[in-house]
CSV table of C-alpha atoms in Angstrom, one decimal:
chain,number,residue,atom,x,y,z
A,1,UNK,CA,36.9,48.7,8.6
A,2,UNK,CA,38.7,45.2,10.3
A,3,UNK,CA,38.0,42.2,8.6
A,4,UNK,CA,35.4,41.1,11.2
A,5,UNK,CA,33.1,43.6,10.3
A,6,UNK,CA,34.0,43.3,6.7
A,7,UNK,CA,32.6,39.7,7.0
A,8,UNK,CA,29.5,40.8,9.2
A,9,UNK,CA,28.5,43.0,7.0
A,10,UNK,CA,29.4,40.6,3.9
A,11,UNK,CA,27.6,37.7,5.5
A,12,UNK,CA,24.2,37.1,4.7
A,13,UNK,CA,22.4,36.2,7.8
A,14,UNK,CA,19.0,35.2,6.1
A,15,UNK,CA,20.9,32.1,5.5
A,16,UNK,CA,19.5,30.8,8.9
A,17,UNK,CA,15.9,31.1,7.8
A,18,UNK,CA,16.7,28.7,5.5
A,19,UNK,CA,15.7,25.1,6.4
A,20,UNK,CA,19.3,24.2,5.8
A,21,UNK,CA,21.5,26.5,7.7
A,22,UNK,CA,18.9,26.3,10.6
A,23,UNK,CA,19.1,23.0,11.0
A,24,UNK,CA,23.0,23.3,10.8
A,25,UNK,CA,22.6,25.5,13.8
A,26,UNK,CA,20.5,23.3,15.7
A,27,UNK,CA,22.8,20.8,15.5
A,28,UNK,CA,25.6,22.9,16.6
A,29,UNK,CA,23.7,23.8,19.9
A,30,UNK,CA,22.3,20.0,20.4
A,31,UNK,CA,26.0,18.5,20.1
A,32,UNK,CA,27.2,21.2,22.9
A,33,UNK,CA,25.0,19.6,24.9
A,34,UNK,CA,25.7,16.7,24.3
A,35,UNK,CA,28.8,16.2,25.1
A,36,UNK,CA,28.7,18.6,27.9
A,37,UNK,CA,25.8,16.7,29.9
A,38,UNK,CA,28.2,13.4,29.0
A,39,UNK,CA,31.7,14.2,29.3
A,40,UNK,CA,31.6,16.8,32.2
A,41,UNK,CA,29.9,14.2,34.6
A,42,UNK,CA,30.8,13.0,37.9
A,43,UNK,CA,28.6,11.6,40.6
A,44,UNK,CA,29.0,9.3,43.6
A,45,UNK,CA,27.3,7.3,46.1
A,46,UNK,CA,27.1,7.0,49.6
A,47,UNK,CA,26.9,3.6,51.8
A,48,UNK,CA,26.9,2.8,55.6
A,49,UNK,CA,28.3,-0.9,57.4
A,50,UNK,CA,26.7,-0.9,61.3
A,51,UNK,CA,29.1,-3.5,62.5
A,52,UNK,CA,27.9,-5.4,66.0
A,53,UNK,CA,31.0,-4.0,67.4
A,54,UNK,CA,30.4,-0.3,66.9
A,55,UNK,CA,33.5,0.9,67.0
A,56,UNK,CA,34.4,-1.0,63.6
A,57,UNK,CA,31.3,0.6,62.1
A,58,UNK,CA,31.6,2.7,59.0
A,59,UNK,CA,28.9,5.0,58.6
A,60,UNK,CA,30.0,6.9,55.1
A,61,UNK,CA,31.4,5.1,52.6
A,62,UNK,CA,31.6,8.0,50.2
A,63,UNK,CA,32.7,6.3,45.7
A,64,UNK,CA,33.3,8.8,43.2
A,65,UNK,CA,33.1,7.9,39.6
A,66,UNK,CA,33.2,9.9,36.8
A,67,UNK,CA,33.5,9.9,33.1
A,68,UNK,CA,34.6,8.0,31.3
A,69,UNK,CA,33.1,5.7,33.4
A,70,UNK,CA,36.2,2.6,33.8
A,71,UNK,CA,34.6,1.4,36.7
A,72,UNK,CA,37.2,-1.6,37.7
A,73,UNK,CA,39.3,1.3,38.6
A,74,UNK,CA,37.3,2.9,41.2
A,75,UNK,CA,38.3,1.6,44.5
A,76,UNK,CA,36.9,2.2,48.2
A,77,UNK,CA,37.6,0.5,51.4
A,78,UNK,CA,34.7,-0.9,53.7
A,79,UNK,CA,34.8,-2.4,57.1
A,80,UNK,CA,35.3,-6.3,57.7
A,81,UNK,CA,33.2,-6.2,61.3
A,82,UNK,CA,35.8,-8.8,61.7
A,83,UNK,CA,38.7,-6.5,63.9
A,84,UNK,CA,39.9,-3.4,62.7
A,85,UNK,CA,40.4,-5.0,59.4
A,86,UNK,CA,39.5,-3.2,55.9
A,87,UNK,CA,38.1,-4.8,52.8
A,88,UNK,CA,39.9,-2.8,49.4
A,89,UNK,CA,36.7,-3.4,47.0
A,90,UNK,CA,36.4,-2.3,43.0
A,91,UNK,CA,33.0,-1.3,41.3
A,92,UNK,CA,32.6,-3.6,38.1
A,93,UNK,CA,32.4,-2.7,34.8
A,94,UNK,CA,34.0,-0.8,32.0
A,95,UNK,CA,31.7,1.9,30.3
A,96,UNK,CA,34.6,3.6,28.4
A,97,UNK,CA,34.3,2.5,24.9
A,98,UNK,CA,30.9,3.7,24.6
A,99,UNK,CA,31.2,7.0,26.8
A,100,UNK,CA,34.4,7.9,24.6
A,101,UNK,CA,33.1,7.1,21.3
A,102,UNK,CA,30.0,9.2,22.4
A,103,UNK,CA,31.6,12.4,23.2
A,104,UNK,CA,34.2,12.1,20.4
A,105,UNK,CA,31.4,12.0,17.9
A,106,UNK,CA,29.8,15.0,19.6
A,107,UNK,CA,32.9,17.1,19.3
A,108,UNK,CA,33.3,16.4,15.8
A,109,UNK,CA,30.0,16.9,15.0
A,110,UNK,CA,29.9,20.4,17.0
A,111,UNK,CA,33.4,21.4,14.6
A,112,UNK,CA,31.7,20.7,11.3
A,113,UNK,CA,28.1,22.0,12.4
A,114,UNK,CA,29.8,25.4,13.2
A,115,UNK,CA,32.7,25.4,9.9
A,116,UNK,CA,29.0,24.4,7.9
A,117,UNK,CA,27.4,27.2,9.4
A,118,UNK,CA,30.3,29.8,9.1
A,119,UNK,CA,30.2,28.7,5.4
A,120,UNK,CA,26.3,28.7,4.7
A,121,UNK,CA,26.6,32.3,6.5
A,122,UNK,CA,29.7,34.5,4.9
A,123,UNK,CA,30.6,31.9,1.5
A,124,UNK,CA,26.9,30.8,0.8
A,125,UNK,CA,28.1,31.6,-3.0
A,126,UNK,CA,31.5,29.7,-2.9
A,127,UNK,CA,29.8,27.0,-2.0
A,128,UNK,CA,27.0,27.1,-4.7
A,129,UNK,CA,29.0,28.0,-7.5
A,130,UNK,CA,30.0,24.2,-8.3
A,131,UNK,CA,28.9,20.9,-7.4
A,132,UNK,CA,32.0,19.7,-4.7
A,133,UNK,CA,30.7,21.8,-1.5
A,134,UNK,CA,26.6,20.4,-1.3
A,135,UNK,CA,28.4,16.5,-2.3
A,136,UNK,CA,31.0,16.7,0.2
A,137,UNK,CA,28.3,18.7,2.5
A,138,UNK,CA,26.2,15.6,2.1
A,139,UNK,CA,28.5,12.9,2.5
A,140,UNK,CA,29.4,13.9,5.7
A,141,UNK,CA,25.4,14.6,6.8
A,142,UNK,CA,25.5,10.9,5.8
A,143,UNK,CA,28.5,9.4,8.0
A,144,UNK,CA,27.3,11.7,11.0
A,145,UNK,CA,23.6,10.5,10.3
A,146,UNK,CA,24.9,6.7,10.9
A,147,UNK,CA,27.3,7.8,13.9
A,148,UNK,CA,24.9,9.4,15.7
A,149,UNK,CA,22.9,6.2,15.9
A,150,UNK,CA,25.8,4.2,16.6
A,151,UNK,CA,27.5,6.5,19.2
A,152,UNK,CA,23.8,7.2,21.1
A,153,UNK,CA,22.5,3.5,21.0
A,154,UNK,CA,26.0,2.1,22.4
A,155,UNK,CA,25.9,4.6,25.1
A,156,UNK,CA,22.6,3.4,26.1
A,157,UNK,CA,23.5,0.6,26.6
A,158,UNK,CA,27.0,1.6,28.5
A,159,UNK,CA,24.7,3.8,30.8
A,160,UNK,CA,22.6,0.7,31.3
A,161,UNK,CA,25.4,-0.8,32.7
A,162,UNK,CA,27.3,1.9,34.5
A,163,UNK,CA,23.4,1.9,36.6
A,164,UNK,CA,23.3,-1.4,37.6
A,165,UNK,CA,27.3,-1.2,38.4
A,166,UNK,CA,26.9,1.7,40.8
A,167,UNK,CA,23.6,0.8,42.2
A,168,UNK,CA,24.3,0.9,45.9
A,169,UNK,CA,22.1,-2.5,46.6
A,170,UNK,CA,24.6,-4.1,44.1
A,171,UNK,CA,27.6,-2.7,45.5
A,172,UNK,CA,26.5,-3.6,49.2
A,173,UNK,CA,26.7,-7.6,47.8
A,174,UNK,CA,30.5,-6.7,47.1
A,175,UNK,CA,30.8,-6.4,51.0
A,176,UNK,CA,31.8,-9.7,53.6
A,177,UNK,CA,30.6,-7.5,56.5
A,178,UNK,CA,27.1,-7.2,54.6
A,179,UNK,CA,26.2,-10.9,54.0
A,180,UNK,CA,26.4,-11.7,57.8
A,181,UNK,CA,23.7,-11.8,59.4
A,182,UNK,CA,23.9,-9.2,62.8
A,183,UNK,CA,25.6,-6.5,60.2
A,184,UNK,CA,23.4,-3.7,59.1
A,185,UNK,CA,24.4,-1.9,55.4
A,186,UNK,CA,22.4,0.5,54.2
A,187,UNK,CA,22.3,3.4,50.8
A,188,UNK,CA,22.9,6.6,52.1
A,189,UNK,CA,22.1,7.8,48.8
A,190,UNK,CA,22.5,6.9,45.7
A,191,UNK,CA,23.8,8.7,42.6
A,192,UNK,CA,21.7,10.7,40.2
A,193,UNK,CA,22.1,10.0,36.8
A,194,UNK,CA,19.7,12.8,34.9
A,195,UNK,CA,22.2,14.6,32.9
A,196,UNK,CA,23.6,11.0,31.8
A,197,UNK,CA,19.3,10.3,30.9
A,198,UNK,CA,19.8,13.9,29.3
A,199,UNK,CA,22.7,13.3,26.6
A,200,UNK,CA,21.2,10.1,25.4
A,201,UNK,CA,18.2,11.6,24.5
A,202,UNK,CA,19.9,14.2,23.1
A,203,UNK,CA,22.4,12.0,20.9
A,204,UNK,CA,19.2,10.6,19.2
A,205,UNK,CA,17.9,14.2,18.6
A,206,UNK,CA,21.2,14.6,16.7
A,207,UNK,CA,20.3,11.6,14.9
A,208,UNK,CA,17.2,13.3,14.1
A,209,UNK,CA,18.1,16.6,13.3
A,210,UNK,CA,21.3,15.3,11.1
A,211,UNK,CA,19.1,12.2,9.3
A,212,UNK,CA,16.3,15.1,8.4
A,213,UNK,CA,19.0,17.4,7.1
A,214,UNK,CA,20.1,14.7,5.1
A,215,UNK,CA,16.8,15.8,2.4
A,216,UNK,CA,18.2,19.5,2.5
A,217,UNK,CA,21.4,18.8,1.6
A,218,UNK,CA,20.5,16.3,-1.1
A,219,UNK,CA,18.5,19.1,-2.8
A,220,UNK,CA,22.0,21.6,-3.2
A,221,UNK,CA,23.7,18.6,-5.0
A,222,UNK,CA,23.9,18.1,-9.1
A,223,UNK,CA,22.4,14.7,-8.4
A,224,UNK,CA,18.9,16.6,-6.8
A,225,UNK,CA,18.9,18.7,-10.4
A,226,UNK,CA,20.0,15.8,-12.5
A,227,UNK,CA,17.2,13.6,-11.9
A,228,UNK,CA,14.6,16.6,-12.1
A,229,UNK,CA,15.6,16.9,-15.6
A,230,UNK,CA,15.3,13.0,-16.1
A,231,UNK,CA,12.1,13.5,-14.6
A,232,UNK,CA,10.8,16.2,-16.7
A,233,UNK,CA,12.2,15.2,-20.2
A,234,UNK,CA,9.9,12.3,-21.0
A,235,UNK,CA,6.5,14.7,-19.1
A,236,UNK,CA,7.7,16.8,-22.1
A,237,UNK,CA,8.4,14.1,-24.6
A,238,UNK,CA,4.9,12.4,-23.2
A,239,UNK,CA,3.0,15.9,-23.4
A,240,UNK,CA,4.0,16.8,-27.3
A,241,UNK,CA,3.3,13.5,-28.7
A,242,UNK,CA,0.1,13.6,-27.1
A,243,UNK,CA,-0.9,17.1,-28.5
A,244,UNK,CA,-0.2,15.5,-32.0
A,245,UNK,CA,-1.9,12.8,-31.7
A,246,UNK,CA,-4.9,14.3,-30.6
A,247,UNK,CA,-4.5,16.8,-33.3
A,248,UNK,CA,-4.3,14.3,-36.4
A,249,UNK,CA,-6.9,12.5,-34.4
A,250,UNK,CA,-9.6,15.0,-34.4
A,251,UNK,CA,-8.2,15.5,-38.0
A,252,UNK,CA,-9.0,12.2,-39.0
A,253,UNK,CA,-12.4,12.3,-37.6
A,254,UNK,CA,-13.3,15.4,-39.4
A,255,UNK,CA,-12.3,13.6,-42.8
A,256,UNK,CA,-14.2,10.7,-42.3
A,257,UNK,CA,-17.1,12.3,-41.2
A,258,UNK,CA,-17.1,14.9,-43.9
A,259,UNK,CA,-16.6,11.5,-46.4
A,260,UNK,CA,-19.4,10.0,-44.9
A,261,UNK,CA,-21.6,13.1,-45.5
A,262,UNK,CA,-20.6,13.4,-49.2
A,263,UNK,CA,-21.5,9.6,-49.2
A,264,UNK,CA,-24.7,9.6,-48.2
A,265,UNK,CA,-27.0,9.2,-51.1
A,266,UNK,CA,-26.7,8.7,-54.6
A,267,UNK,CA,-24.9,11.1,-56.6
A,268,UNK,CA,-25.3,13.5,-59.4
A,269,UNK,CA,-23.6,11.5,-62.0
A,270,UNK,CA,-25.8,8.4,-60.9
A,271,UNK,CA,-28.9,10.3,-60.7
A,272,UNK,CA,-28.9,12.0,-64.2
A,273,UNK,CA,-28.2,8.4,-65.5
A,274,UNK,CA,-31.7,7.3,-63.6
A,275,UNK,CA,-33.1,10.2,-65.3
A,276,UNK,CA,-32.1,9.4,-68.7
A,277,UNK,CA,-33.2,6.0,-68.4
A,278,UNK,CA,-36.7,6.4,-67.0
A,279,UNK,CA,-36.7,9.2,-70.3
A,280,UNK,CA,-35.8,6.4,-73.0
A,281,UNK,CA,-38.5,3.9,-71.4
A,282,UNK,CA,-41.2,6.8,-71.9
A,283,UNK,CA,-40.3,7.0,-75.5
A,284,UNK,CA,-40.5,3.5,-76.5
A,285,UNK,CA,-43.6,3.4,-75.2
């Protein structure tokens, strides 16, 4: 038998029903995409100049951009309507930071998720046996946890600005032709930005997923058992005591109340003294 199928038919697969390993998983599928609707994006739009003088018109003004979105860098030409003269022009803006940061904490998260997974699957003993797989396994639930908020807040705000950079009434105000007067500029169409929309809100589902698995990871740990026994020592402590108590207390009130019984009324010593009295008064007399 090859190893693969040694290990397929080692690995315990009910591990994904488990809240644990099936959140694992999620997050493995949710990073893919990610950094796929993020880092494989390229759009573009489309302006026209109608120059007075036809022939110096420029109908399609066609600008790319892609990730990771350094905007200053994308270049196009548009007409002057002043000659045959050409206007080099730059979009504005630099969206890289974010974009990079975004996509590299997606890839990360995607290697670990599946290494996590692969280990929860096939090693789910190896890593139980001692204490150093669940805290390492939540330390890094932790980091990611925080990263994801960071990576997916700064890239909505980088995608904030990479839409108002590449909106094409903006970009028309870039133009000299398009602040006279007789000149006509126009959007041929603009870019569409819904896989951009579509990996922020899925960097704050990874958030999510990775802040809520934070709980299930925290319950593999020593520290998860540890304070359960903190917890349940003094219930126990709290729970004998008081059974003895009540015991020597119901003890107690059975004593008294049998002392009071015995006490009520004179006794027998004291009533054959009243006897022999009232007996010696009857004689003298």
């Amino acid at each position: 038998m090859d190893p693969v199928s040694q290990l397929a038919s080692a690995g315990t697969f009910r591990a994904l029903k488990e809240p644990l390993a099936f959140l694992r998983a999620l997050e493995l599928l949710f990073a893919i995409f990610a950094f796929a609707t993020c880092g494989g994006y390229s759009g573009g739009l489309r302006l026209s100049v109608d120059c007075v003088n036809k022939t110096e018109s420029n109908l399609s003004i066609d600008i790319a951009f892609a990730y990771p979105f350094r905007l200053h860098q994308v270049t196009f030409e548009a007409p002057t309507c002043e000659g045959k003269g050409r206007q080099k022009l730059a979009l504005t803006g630099d969206s890289s930071s974010s974009a990079e940061f975004f996509v590299t904490v997606a890839v990360f998260a995607f290697l670990y998720s599946l290494a996590a997974t692969v280990v929860y699957i096939f090693f789910q003993n190896k890593y139980r046996e001692n204490n150093r797989g669940p805290l390492i396994d939540f330390i890094v639930t932790v980091v990611f946890s925080f990263l994801w908020l960071v990576g997916s807040s700064a890239w909505a705000k980088g995608l904030s600005d990479v839409k108002v950079a590449t909106d094409p009434q903006e970009v028309l105000l870039l133009m000299s032709a398009c602040k006279q007067p007789p000149n006509k500029c126009a959007a041929v169409h603009s870019p569409v930005m819904s896989s951009l929309n579509t990996s922020v809100v899925f960097g704050f589902l990874n958030f999510i997923l990775w802040a809520g698995n934070i709980w299930f990871v925290f319950k593999e740990t020593g520290w998860h058992s540890s304070g359960q026994r903190y917890l349940s020592d003094p219930m126990e402590k709290h729970a004998s005591s008081y059974s003895q108590g009540g015991y020597t207390q119901d003890s107690y009130g059975s004593g008294s109340g049998y002392s009071q019984q015995a006490s009520v009324g004179p006794s027998s010593e004291e009533f054959g003294q009243q006897s022999s009295g009232h007996t010696s008064f009857t004689n003298q007399i």
